PDB file of C-alpha atoms in Angstrom:
ATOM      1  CA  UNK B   7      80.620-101.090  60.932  1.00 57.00           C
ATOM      2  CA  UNK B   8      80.263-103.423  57.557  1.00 63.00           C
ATOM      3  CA  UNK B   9      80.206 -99.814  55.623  1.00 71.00           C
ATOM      4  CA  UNK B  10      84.054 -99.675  57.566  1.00 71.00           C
ATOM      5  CA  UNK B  11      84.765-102.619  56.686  1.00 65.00           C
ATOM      6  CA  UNK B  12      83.800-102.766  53.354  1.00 67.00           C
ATOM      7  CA  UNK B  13      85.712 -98.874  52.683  1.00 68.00           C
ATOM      8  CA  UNK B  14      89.189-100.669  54.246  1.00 70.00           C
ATOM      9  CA  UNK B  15      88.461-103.629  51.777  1.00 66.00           C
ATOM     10  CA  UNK B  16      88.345-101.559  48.789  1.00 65.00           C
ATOM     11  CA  UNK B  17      91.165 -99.136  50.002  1.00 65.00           C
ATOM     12  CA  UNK B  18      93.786-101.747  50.229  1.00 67.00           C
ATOM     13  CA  UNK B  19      92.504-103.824  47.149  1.00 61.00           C
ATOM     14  CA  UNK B  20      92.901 -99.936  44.997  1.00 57.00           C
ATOM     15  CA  UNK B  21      96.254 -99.652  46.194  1.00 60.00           C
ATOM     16  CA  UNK B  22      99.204-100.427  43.381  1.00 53.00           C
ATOM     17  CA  UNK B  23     100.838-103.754  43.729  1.00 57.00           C
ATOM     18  CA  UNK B  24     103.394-102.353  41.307  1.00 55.00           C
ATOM     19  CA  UNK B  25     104.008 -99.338  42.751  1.00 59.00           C
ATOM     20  CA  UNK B  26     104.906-101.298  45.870  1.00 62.00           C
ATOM     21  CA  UNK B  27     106.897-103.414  43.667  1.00 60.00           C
ATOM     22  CA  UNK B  28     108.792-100.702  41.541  1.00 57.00           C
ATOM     23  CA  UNK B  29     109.696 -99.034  45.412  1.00 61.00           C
ATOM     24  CA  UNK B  30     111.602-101.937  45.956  1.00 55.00           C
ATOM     25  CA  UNK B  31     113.332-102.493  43.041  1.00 55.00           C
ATOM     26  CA  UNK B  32     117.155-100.906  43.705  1.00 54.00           C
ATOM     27  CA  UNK B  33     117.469-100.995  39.708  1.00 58.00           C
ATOM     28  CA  UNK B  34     115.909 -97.755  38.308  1.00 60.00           C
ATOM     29  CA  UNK B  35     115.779 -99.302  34.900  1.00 58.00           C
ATOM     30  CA  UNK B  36     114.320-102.353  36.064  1.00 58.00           C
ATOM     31  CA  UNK B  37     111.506-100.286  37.504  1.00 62.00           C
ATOM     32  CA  UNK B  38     110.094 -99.087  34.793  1.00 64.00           C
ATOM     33  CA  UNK B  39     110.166-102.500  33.371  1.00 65.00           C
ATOM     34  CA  UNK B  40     107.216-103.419  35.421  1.00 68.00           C
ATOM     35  CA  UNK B  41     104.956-100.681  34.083  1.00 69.00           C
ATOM     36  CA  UNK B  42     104.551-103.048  31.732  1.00 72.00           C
ATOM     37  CA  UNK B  43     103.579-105.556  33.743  1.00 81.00           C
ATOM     38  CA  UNK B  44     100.079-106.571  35.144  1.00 80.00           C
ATOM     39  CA  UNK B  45      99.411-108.555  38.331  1.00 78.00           C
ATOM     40  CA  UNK B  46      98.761-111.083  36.613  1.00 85.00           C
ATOM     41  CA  UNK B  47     101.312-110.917  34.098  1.00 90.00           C
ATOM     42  CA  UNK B  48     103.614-111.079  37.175  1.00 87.00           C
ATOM     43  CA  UNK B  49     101.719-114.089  38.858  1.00 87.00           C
ATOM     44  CA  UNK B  50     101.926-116.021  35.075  1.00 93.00           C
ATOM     45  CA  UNK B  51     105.620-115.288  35.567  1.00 95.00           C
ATOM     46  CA  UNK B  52     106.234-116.711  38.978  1.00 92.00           C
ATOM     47  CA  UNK B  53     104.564-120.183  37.315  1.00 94.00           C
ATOM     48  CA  UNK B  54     106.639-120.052  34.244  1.00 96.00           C
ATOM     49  CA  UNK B  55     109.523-119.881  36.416  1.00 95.00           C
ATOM     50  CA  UNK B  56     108.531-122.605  38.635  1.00 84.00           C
ATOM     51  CA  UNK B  57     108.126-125.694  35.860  1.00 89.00           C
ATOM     52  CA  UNK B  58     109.059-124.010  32.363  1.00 90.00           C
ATOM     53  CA  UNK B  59     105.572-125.496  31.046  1.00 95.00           C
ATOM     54  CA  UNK B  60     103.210-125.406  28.011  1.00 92.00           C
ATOM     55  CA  UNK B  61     100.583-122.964  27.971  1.00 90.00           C
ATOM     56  CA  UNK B  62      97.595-125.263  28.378  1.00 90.00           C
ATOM     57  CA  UNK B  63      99.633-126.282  31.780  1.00 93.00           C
ATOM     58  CA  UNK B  64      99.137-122.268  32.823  1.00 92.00           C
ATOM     59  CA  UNK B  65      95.036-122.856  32.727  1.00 90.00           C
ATOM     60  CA  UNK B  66      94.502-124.904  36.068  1.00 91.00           C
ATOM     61  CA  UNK B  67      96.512-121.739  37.962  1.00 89.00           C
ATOM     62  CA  UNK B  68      94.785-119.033  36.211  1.00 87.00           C
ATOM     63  CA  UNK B  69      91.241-117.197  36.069  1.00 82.00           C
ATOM     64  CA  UNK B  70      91.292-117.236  32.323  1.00 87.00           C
ATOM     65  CA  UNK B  71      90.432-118.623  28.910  1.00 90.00           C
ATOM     66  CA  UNK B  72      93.095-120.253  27.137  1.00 90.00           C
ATOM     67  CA  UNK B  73      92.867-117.751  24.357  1.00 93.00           C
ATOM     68  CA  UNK B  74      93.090-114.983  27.452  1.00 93.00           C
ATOM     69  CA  UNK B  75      96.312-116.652  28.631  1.00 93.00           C
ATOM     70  CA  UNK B  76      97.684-117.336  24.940  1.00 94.00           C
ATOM     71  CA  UNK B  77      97.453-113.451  24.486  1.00 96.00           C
ATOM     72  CA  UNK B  78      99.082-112.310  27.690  1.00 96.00           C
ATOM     73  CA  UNK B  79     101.394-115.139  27.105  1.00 96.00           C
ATOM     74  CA  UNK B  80     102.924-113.628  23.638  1.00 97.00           C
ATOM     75  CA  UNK B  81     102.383-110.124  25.286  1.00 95.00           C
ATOM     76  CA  UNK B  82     105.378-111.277  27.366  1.00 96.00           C
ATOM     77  CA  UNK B  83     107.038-112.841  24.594  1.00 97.00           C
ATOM     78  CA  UNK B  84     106.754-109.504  23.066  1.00 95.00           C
ATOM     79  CA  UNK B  85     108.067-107.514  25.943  1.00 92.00           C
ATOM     80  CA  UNK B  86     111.374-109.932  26.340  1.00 93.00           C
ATOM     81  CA  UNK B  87     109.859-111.444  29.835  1.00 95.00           C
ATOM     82  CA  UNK B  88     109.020-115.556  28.102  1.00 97.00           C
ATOM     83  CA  UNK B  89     110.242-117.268  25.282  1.00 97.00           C
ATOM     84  CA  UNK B  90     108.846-120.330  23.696  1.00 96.00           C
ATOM     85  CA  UNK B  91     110.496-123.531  22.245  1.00 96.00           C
ATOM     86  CA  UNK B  92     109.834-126.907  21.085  1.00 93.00           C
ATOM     87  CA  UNK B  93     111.469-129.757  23.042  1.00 90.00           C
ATOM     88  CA  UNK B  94     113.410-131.917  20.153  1.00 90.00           C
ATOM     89  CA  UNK B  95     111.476-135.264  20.731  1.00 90.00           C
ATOM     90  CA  UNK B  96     108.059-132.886  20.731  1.00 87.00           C
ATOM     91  CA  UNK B  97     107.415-130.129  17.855  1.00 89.00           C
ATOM     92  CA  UNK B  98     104.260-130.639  18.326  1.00 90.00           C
ATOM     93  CA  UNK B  99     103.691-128.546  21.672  1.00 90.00           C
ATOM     94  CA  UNK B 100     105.182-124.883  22.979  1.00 92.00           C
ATOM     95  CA  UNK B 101     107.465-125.078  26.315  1.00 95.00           C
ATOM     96  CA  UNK B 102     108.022-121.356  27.863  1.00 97.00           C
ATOM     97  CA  UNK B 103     110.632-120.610  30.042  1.00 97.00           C
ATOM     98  CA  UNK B 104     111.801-116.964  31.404  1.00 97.00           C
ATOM     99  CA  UNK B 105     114.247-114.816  29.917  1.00 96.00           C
ATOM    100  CA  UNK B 106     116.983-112.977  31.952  1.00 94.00           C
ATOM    101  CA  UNK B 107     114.682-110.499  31.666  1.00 91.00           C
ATOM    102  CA  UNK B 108     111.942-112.532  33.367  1.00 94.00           C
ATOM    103  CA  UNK B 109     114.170-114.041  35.855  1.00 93.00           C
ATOM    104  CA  UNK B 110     114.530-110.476  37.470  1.00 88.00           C
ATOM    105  CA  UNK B 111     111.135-110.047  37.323  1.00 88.00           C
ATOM    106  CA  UNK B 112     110.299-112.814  38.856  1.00 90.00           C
ATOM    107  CA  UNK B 113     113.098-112.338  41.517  1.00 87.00           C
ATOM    108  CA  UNK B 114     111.848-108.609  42.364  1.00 81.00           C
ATOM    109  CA  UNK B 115     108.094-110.350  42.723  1.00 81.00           C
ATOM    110  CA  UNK B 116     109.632-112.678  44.978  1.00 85.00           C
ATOM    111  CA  UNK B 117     110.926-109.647  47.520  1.00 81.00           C
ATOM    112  CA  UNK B 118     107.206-107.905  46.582  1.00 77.00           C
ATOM    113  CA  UNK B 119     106.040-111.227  48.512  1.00 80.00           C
ATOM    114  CA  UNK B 120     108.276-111.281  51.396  1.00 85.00           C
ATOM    115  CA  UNK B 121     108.385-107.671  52.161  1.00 81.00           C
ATOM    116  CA  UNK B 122     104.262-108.115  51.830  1.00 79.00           C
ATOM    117  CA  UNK B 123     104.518-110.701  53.843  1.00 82.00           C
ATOM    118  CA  UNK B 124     106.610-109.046  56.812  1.00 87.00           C
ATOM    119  CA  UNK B 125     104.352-105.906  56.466  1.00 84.00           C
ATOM    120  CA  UNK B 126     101.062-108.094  56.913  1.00 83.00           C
ATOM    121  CA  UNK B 127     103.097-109.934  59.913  1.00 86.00           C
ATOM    122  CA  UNK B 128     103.473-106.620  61.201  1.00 90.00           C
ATOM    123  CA  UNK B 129     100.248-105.307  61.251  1.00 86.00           C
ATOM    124  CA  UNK B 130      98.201-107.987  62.947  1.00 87.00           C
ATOM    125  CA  UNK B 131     100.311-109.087  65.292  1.00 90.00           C
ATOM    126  CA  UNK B 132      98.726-106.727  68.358  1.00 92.00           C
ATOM    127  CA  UNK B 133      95.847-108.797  67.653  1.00 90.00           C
ATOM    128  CA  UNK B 134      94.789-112.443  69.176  1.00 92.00           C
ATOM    129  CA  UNK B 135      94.248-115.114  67.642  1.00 89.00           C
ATOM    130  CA  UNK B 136      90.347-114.854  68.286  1.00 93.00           C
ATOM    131  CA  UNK B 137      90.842-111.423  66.061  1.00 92.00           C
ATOM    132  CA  UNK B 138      92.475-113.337  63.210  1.00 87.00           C
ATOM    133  CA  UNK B 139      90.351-116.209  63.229  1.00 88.00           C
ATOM    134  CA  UNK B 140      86.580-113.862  62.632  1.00 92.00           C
ATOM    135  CA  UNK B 141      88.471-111.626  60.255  1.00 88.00           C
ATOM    136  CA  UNK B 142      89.400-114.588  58.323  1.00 86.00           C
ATOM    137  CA  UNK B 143      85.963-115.952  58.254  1.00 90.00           C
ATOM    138  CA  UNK B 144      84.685-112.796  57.255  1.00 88.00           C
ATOM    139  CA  UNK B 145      87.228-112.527  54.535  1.00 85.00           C
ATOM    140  CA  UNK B 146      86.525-116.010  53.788  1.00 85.00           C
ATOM    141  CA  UNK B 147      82.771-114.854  53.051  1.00 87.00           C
ATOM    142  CA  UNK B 148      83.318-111.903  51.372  1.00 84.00           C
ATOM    143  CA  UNK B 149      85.830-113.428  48.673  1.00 79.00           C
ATOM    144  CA  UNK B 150      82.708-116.090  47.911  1.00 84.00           C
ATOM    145  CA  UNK B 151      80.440-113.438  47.126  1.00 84.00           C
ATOM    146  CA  UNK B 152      83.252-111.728  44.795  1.00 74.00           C
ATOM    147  CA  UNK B 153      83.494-115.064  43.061  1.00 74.00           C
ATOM    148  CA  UNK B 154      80.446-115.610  41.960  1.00 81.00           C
ATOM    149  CA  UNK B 155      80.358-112.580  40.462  1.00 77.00           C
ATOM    150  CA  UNK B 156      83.336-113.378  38.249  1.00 61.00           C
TER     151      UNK B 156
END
């Protein structure tokens, strides 16, 4: 059973957020935008777009170093996705906000999330709440033991 388990796990953990992603997107050129684009390049994107902040602001939401953040940070920069700027009573610290560019990112990760969301709906809604409720715990465990290996 936990062998099962565990082979479900790691079947829909493989599977390709941003092939999911790039299915949905109706603009063929805006598809191959995002295979440039990492998980977690997307998830830094949905907080830029949230509260425009400094980088250091990023840390608290992420799983990363500030130098690790700083470098996927200008990797956007580079790819037209973020800009930076100075506020003009602060030179002193770096603001990012989206470009247009990043705004349809973010929007298409938006849909990812919803249509994700519907699909999950979808799929566990034959079972009872009992069901839900030990899959979660066991879920619940299994994500502890993944995090202390990070």
């Amino acid at each position: 059973m936990n062998n099962e388990l565990f082979a479900e796990l790691k079947k829909y953990r493989e599977h390709s957020n941003k092939t999911t992603i790039k299915k949905m997107l109706s603009n063929p050129n805006l598809s191959n935008v995002f295979q440039k684009l990492s998980i977690t390049e997307l998830d830094v994107i949905a907080l830029i777009a949230d509260t425009n902040p400094k980088i250091s602001d990023l840390l608290p939401h992420v799983n990363m170093t500030q130098g690790a953040v700083s470098k996927l940070v200008n990797r956007l920069v580079k790819n037209s996705f973020v800009e930076k700027y100075h506020k003009e009573n602060n030179q002193k610290d770096t603001y990012l906000r989206l470009t247009a560019l990043g705004k349809q990112a973010e929007k298409a990760h938006q849909q990812f999330h919803v249509e994700l969301n519907k699909q999950l709906n979808q799929a566990v809604k034959n079972f009872s709440e009992k069901e839900i409720e030990t899959a979660t715990k066991v879920l619940k465990q299994i994500n502890k033991v993944r995090d202390t290996l990070d």
